[in-house]
XYZ file of C-alpha atoms in Angstrom:
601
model
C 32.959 232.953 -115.355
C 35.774 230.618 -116.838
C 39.251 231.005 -115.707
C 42.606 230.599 -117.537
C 45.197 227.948 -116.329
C 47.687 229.053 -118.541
C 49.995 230.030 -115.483
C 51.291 233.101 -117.946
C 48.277 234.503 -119.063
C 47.647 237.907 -117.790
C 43.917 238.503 -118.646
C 42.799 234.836 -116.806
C 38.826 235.618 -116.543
C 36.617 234.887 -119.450
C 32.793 234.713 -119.937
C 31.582 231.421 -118.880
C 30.687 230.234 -122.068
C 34.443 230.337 -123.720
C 36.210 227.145 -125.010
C 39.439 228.752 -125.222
C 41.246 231.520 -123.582
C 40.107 235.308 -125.134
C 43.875 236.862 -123.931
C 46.485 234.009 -125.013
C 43.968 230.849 -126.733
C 44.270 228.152 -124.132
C 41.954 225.686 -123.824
C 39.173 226.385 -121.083
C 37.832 222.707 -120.670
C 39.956 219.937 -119.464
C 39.350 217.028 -120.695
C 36.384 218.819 -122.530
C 34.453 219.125 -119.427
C 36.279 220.214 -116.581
C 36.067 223.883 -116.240
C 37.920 226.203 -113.603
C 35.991 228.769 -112.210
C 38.103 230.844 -110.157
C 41.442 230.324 -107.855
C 41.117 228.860 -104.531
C 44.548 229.106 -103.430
C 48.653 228.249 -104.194
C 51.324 226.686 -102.794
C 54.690 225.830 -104.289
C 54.066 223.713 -106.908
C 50.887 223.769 -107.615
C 47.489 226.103 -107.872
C 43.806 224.981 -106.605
C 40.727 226.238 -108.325
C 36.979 225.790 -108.294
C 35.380 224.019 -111.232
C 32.396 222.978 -112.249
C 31.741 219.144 -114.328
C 30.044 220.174 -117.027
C 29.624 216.345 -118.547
C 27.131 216.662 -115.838
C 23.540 218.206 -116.223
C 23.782 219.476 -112.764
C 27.452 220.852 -113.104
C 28.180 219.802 -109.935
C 31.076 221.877 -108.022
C 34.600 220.345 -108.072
C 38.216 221.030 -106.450
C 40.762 221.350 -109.795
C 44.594 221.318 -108.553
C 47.229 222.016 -110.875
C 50.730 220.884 -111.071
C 53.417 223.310 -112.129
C 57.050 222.955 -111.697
C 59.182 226.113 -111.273
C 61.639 226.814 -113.577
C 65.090 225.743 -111.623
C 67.862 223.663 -112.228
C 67.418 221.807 -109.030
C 66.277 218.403 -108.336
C 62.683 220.200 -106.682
C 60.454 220.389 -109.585
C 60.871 216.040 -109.874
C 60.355 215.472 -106.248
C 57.136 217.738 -106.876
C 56.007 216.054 -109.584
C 56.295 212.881 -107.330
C 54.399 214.566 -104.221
C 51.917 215.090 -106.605
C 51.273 211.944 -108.199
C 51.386 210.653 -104.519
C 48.779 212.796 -103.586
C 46.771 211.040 -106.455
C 47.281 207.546 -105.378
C 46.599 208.213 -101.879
C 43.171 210.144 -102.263
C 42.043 207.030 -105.041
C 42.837 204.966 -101.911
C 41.559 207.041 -98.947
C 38.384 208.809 -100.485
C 37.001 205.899 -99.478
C 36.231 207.284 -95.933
C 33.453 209.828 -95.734
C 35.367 212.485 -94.471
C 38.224 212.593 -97.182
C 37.727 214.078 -100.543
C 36.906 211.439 -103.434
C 39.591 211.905 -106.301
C 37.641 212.123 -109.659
C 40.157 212.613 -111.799
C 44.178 212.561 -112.624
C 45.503 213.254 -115.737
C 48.045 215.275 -118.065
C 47.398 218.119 -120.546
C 49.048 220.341 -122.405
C 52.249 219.483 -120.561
C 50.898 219.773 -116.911
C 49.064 217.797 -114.386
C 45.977 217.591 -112.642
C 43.525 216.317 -109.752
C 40.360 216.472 -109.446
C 38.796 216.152 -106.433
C 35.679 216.179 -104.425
C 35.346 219.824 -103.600
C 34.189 220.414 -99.764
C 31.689 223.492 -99.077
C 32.443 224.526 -95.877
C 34.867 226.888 -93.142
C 38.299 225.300 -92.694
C 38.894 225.613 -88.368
C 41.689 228.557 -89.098
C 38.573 230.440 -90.612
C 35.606 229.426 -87.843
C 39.362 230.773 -85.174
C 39.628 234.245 -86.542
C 35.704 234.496 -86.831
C 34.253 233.402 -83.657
C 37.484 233.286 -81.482
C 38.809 230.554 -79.128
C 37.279 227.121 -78.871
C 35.889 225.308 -75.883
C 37.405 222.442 -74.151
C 34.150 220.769 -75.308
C 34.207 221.801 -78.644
C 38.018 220.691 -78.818
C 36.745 217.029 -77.378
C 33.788 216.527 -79.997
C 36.211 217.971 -82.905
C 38.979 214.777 -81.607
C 36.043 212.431 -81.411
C 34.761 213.951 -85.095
C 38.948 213.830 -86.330
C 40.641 210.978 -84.919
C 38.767 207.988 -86.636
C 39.307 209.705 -89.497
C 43.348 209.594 -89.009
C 42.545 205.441 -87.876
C 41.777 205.185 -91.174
C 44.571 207.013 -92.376
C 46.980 205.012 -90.633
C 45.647 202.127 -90.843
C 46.243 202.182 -94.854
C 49.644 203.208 -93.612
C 49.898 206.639 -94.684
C 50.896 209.931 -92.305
C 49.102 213.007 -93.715
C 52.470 214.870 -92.406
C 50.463 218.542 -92.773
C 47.942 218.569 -89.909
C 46.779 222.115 -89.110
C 43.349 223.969 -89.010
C 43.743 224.981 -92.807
C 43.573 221.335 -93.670
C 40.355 220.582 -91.694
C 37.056 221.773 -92.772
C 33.620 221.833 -91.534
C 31.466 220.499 -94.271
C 28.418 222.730 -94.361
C 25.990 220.077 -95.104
C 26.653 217.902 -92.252
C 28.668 219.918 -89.873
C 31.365 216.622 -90.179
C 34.936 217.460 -90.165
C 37.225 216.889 -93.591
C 40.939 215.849 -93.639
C 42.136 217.797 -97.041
C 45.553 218.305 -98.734
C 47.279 215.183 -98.661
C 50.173 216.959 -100.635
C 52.586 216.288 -98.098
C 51.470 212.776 -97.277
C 53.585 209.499 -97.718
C 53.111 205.997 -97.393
C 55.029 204.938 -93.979
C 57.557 201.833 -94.280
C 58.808 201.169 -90.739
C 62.046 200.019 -92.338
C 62.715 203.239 -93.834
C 66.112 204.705 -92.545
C 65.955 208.182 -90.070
C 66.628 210.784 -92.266
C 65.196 209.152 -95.028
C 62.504 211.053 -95.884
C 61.789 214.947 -97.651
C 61.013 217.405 -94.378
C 57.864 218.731 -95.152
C 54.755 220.433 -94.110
C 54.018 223.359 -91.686
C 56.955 224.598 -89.400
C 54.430 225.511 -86.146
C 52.934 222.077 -86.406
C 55.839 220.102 -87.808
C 56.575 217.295 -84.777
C 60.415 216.917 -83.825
C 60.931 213.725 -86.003
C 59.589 215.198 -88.672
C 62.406 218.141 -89.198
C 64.199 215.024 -89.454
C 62.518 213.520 -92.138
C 61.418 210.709 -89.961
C 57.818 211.202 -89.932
C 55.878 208.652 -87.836
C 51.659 207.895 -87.475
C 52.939 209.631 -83.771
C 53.860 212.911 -85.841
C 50.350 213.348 -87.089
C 48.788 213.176 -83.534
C 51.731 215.874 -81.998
C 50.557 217.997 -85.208
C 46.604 217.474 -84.291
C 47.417 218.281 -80.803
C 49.124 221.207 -82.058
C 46.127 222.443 -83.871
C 43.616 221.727 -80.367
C 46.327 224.051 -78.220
C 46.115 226.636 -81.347
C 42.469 226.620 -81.311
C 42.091 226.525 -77.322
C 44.231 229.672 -77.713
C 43.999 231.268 -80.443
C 47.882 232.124 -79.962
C 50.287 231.313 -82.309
C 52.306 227.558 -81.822
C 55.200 229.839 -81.877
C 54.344 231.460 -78.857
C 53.034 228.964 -76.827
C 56.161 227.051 -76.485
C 59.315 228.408 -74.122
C 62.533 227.182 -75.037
C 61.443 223.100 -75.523
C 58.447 223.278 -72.715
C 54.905 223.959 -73.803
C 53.062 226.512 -71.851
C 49.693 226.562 -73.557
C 47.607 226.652 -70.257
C 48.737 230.178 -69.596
C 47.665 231.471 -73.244
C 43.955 229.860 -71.882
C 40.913 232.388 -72.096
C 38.911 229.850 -69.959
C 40.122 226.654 -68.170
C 40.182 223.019 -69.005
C 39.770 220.046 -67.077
C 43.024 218.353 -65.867
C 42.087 215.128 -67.670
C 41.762 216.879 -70.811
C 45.037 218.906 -70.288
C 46.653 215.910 -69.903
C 45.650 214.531 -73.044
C 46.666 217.425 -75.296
C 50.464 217.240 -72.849
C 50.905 213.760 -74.235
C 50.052 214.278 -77.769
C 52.590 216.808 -77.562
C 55.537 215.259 -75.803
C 58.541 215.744 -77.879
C 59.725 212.268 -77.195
C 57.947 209.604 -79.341
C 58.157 206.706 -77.333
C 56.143 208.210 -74.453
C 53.562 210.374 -77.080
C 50.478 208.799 -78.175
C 51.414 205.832 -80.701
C 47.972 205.976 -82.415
C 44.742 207.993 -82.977
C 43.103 204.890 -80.312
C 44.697 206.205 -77.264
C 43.363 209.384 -77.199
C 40.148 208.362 -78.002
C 40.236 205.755 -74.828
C 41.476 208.559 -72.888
C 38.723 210.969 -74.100
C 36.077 207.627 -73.455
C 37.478 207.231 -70.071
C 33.793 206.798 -67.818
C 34.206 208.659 -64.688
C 37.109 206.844 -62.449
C 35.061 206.083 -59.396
C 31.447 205.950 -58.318
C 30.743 207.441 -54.950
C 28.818 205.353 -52.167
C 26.963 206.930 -48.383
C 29.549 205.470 -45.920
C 28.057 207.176 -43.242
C 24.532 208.961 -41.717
C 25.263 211.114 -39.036
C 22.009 211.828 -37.200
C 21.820 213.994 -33.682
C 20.546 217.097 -34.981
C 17.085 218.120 -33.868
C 15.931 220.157 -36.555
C 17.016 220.895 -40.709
C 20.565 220.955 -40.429
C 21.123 224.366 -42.777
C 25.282 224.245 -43.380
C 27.937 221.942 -43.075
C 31.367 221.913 -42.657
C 34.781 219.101 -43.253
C 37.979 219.757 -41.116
C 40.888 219.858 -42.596
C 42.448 216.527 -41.498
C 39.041 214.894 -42.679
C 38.388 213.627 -39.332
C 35.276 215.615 -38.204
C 32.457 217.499 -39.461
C 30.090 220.542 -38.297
C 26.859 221.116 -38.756
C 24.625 224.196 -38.399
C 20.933 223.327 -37.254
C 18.294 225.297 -37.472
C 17.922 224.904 -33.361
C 20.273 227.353 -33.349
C 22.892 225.007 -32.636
C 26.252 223.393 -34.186
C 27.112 219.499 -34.071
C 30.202 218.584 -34.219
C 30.735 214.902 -35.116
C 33.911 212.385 -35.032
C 33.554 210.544 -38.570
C 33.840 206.973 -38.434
C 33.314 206.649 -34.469
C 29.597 206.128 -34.354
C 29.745 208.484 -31.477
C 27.089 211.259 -30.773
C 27.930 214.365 -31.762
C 29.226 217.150 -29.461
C 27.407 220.453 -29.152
C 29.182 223.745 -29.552
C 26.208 225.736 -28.084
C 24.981 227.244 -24.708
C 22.297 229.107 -23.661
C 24.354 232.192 -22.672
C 27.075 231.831 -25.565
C 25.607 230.437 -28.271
C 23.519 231.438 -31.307
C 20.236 233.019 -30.965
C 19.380 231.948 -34.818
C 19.684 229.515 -37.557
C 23.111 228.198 -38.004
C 23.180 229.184 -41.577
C 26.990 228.918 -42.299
C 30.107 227.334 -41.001
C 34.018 226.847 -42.353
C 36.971 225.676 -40.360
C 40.049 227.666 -40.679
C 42.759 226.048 -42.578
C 44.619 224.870 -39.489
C 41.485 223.067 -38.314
C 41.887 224.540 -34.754
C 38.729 227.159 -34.843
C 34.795 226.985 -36.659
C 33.452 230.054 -37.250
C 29.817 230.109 -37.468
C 27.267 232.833 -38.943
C 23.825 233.167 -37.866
C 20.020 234.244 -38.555
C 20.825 236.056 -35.571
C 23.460 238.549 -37.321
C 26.371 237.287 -35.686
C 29.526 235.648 -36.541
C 30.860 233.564 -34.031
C 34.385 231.759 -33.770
C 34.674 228.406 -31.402
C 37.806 226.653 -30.076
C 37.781 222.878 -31.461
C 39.710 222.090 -28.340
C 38.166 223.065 -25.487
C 34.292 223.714 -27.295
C 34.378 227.165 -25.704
C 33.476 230.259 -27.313
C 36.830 232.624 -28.594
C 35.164 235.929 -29.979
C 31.616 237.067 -31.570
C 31.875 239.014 -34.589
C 29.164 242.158 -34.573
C 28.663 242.064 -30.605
C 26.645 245.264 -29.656
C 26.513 246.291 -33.278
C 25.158 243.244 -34.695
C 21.524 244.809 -34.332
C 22.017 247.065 -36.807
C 23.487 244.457 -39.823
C 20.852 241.901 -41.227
C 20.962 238.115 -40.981
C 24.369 236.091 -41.727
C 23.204 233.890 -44.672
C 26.890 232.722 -45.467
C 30.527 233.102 -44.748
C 34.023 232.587 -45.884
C 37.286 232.028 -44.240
C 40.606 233.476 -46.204
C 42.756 230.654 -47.216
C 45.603 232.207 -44.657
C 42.998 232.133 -42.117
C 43.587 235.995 -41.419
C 39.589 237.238 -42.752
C 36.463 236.214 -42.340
C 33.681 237.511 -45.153
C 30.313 237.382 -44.300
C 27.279 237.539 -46.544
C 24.470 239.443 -45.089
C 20.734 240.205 -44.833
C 21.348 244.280 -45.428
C 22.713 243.364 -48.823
C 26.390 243.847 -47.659
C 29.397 241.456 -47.873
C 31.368 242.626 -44.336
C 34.900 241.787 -44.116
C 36.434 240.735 -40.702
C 39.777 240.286 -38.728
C 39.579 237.172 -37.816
C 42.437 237.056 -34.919
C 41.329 240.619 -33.488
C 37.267 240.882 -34.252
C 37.558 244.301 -36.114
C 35.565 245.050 -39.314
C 37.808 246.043 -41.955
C 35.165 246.758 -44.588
C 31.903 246.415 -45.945
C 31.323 245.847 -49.629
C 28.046 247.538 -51.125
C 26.462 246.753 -54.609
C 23.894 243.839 -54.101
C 20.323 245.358 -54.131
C 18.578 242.881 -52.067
C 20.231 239.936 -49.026
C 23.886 238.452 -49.931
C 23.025 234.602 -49.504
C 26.497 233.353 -50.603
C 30.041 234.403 -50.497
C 33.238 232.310 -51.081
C 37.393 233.640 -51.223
C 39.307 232.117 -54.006
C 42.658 229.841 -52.673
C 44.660 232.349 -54.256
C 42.904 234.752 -51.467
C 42.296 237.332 -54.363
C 38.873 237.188 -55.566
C 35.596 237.555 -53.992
C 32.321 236.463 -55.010
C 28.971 237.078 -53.939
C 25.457 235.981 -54.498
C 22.238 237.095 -54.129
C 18.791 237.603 -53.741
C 19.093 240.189 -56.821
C 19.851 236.955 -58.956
C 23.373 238.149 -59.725
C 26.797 237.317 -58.919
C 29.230 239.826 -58.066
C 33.100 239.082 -58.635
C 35.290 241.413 -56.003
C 39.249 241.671 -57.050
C 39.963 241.718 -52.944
C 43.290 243.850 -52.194
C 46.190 244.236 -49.598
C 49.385 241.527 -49.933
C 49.143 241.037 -45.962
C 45.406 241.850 -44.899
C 42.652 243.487 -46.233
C 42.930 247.149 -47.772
C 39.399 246.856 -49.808
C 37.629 245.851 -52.985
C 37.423 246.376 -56.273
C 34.325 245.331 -58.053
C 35.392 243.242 -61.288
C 31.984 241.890 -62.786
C 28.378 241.703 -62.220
C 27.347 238.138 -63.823
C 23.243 237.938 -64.673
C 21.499 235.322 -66.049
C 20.041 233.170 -62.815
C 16.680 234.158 -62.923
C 15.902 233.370 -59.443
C 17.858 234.039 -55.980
C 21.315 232.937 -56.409
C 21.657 230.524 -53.670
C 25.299 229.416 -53.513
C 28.290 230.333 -54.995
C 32.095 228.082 -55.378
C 35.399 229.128 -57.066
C 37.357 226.680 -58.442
C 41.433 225.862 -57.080
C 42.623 227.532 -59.515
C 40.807 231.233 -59.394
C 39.721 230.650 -62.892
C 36.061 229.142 -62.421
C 32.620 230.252 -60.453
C 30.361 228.406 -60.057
C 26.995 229.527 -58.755
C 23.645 227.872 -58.139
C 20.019 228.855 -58.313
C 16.188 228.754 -57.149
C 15.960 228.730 -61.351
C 17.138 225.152 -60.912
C 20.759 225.647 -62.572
C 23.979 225.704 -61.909
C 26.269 228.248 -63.875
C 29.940 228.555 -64.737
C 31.456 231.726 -65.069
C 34.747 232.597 -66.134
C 36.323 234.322 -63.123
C 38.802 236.762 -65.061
C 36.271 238.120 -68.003
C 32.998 237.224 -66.370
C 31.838 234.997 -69.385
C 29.085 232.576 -69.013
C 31.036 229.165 -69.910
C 28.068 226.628 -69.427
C 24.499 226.384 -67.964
C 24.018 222.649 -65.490
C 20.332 221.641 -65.022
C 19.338 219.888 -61.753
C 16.291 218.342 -61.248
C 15.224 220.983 -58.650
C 15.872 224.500 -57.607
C 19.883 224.565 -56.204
C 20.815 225.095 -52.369
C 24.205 224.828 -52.525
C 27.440 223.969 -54.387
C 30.989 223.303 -54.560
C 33.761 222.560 -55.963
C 36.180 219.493 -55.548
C 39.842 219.937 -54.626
C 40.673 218.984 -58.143
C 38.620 220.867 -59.711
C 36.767 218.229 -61.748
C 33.648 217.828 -59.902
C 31.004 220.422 -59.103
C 27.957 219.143 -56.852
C 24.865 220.799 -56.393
C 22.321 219.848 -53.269
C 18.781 220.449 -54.585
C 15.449 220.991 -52.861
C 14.479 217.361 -53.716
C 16.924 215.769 -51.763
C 19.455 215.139 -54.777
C 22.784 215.928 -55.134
C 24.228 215.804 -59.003
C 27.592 215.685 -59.675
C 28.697 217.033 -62.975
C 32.365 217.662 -64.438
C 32.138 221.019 -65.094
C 34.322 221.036 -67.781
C 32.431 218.415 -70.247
C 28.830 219.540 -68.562
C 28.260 215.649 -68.458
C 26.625 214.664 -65.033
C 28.749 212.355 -63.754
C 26.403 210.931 -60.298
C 23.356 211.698 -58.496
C 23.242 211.281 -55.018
C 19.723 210.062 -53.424
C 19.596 208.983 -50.031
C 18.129 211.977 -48.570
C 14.352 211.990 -47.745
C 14.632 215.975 -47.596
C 15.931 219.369 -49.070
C 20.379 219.222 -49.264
C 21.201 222.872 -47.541
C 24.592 222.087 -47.867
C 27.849 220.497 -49.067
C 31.064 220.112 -48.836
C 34.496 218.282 -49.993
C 37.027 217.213 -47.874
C 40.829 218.723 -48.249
C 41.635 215.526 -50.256
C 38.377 215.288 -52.350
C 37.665 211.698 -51.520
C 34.581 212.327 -49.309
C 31.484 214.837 -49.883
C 29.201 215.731 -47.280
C 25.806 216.492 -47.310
C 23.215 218.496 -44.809
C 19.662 218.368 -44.983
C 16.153 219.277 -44.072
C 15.647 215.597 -43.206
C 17.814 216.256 -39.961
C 21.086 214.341 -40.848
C 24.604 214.716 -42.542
C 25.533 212.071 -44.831
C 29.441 211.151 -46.226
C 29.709 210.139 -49.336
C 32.846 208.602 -50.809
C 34.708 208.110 -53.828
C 34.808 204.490 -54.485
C 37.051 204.196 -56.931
């Protein structure tokens, strides 16, 4: 087909073969070999079309964009004709870079102007939004590491684009590389140019504050581009995801990001100049930044006579607890050198394994589960037992493979052998539910901070999300999602500060992340050996899993990039744990000690 540019002809298609118009006589071929093939799209002053160069044997596919001036009496249709001619002179000087459109031609005919340009095959970002829905924080990361060297160049030949947005990036097909299109808008930047010197331009939503003033800066193309990364995190209009001058994109969020990465987009979208990114090479340092801190064994903590199977961190950070598979608990002073304390006796204590263990968040009582189908709670102070959880009725429940402590301190979950999850008063000893569902042992439970959500795992090889209710206590359970994909016993299971992340580790050797509200599968971590246990730093940032080899990885779950691995022990890791401020990590083992690992930063 050949189409008409005469912008008044009403009859515009033609058989491909025609030289001039069939309806109103125009010529067809530009410059006698340009031909346009059909409309791509319009703006104000101007129409885009495909085309084909037919000087060519192959007639290889071009972008044809044609300059018409409206009618008016104002001063518009000049300042167009200017844009336009800009547009020109910057693509012949920034087609240069791969991932900018070559201009191939710019000329006048018949009155009117055009550019011809190197026409991209591919989805533009506001067509891969609407198709496959909200992008990832890592695909958001690898499209700034794809975008911003492209805008160093930009800049650097002192130019702002000035119409960021995902209609102006495009995915080239062949390649999967990002494009920067449409430098319409553009302008050559002149620091000595007055404020309010300049034409306001490009898109509202994305338009930075300086820029409604006409003083467009290299910083207004980075607060448009950050813009465009909350947009696609979202897939919520700009619009909305502002309240009054604060931007609350985090709660428009399908899925969570990583607090590094949140900060990034906050600063490239700080209404203030002087404290937004300057240029396109601080974000990319920021998005570079290694991980802040390696983390070192400051301390072995040996005493245990057998695997130690759990492990707990007070509070305060000054002791931790561990559950040996004597049937007895530890209890050691970090940084002492001091032998560790027993909580057990031979008429009080466990009959079992120690198989789980959690302070309560005042650090005054550990409460202990056991291969002997109690739950029992100790007194830090005086090492004496307070109350057994199950007493008489503990013969007819299965093995306690895991517990959880309510961040109020008020309940006690338990994850047990009959494939229940029993919920307990902690302060009275009464059992105030038992949540069914699993089909074979419950080896993992944790309680979100927000003391809202459940989750479970288990020997099924699923994860179970529970929506827990009751504003003071427990009043029961909703289930909310049944995750599967483990395809071995699901070991060990963490939720993330904020409620938003599970994480939940394997005998299959993997770690997976789960989004907590929809029950998506986010990411899949691989670890050198099945997984015994995770969790989940204070922050957020870090998840570690203990591993049948003796290794614990640290990942950021966020990125999926491993970020340490942890090899001192000569055994299985049963457990691990953060402390309250994230700085230390402990580990328990089947090689009979507890190691503390910190953060070196």
């Amino acid at each position: 087909m050949s189409y008409c540019l005469n912008p008044d002809c009403q009859k515009p298609q033609n058989p491909a073969g025609n030289k001039f118009c069939q309806n109103c006589g125009a010529k067809l071929l530009l410059r006698g070999h340009y031909r346009a093939v059909k409309p791509l799209g319009q703006g104000v002053f101007s129409r885009t079309f495909l085309a084909v160069d037919e000087d060519i044997p192959s007639k290889p596919t071009c972008a044809l964009k044609q300059f018409f001036p409206p009618e008016t009496g104002t001063d518009s249709p000049q300042k167009a004709a200017e844009r336009f001619e800009r547009e020109a002179l910057q693509l012949d000087k920034l087609g240069l870079h791969p991932q900018i459109p070559r201009l191939l031609g710019f000329f006048e005919q018949d009155g009117r102007q055009y550019l011809v340009q190197e026409f991209i095959e591919g989805e533009n970002l506001a067509g891969a939004l609407e198709e496959r829905g909200p992008f990832s924080e890592t695909e958001i990361r690898a499209l700034l590491e794809d975008l911003l060297p492209v805008l160093q160049f930009v800049h650097s030949n002192s130019v702002i684009h000035r119409d960021i947005k995902p209609e102006n990036i495009i995915r080239r097909r062949s390649d999967g590389r990002l494009v920067l299109v449409d430098f319409g808008s553009s302008k050559s930047f002149t620091p000595s140019a007055g404020i309010g010197s300049s034409t306001i331009v490009g898109s509202p939503e994305y338009i930075a504050p300086e820029q409604l003033e006409g003083s467009a800066v290299f910083a207004s193309d980075l607060y448009s581009l950050g813009v465009t990364c909350a947009y696609l995190l979202t897939q919520t209009p700009p619009f909305n995801l502002r309240h009054g001058k604060e931007w609350v994109w985090r709660q428009h969020l399908p899925r969570p990001v990583s607090a590094s990465f949140g900060r990034i987009i906050d600063r490239m979208l700080l209404l203030s100049v002087q404290n937004r990114y300057g240029a396109a090479e601080g974000i990319l340092t920021d998005l570079r930044q290694p991980p802040p801190a390696s983390w070192k064994c400051v301390e072995t903590l040996t005493g245990a006579a057998g695997r130690v199977r759990s492990v707990a961190l007070s509070p305060d950070g000054q002791r931790v607890a561990g559950g040996i598979e004597d049937s007895s608990i530890k209890v050691w002073n970090l940084g002492t050198g001091s032998p560790p304390v027993a909580l057990s006796s031979l008429l009080f204590g466990h009959a079992g394994w120690v198989n789980a263990l959690s302070f309560t968040p005042d650090g005054q009582l550990l409460v202990s589960g056991s291969g002997d189908k109690t739950i029992k709670i100790w007194n830090l102070g005086t090492g004496k037992l307070v109350r057994t959880l199950g007493g008489l009725f503990a013969k007819d429940f299965g093995w306690v493979y895991s517990l959880a402590v309510s961040p109020e301190g008020e309940l006690v979950a338990g994850g047990y052998g009959d494939k229940t999850v029993k919920i307990w008063n902690l302060a009275t000893g009464k059992l105030l539910g038992t949540l069914t569902g699993h089909s074979a042992w419950v080896e993992s439970v944790a309680i979100s901070a927000q003391g809202n959500i459940l989750a479970s795992g288990s020997g099924d090889k699923t994860v179970r999300i529970w929506q827990l209710k009751g504003s003071a206590g427990f009043s029961g359970a909703t289930p909310a999602h049944t995750l599967t994909g483990h395809s071995e016993t699901v070991r060990s299971v963490a939720i993330s500060p904020d409620g938003e992340l599970v994480a939940s580790g394997s005998s299959d050797c993997t770690v997976k992340l789960w989004q907590t509200g929809t029950g998506e599968l986010l990411g899949t971590l691989t670890h050198s050996d099945w997984v015994s246990a995770v969790a989940i730093s204070p922050g957020g940032e870090i998840v570690a899993g203990g591993g049948r080899d003796g290794c614990v990885q640290l990942w950021n779950p966020y990125s999926g990039r491993q970020v340490a691995s942890l090899t001192q022990h000569s055994a299985g890791v049963s457990a691990v744990a953060f402390s309250a401020d994230g700085r230390f990590l402990a580990s328990g083992s089947a090689d009979g000690t507890v190691k503390i690992w910190r953060v070196m930063s």
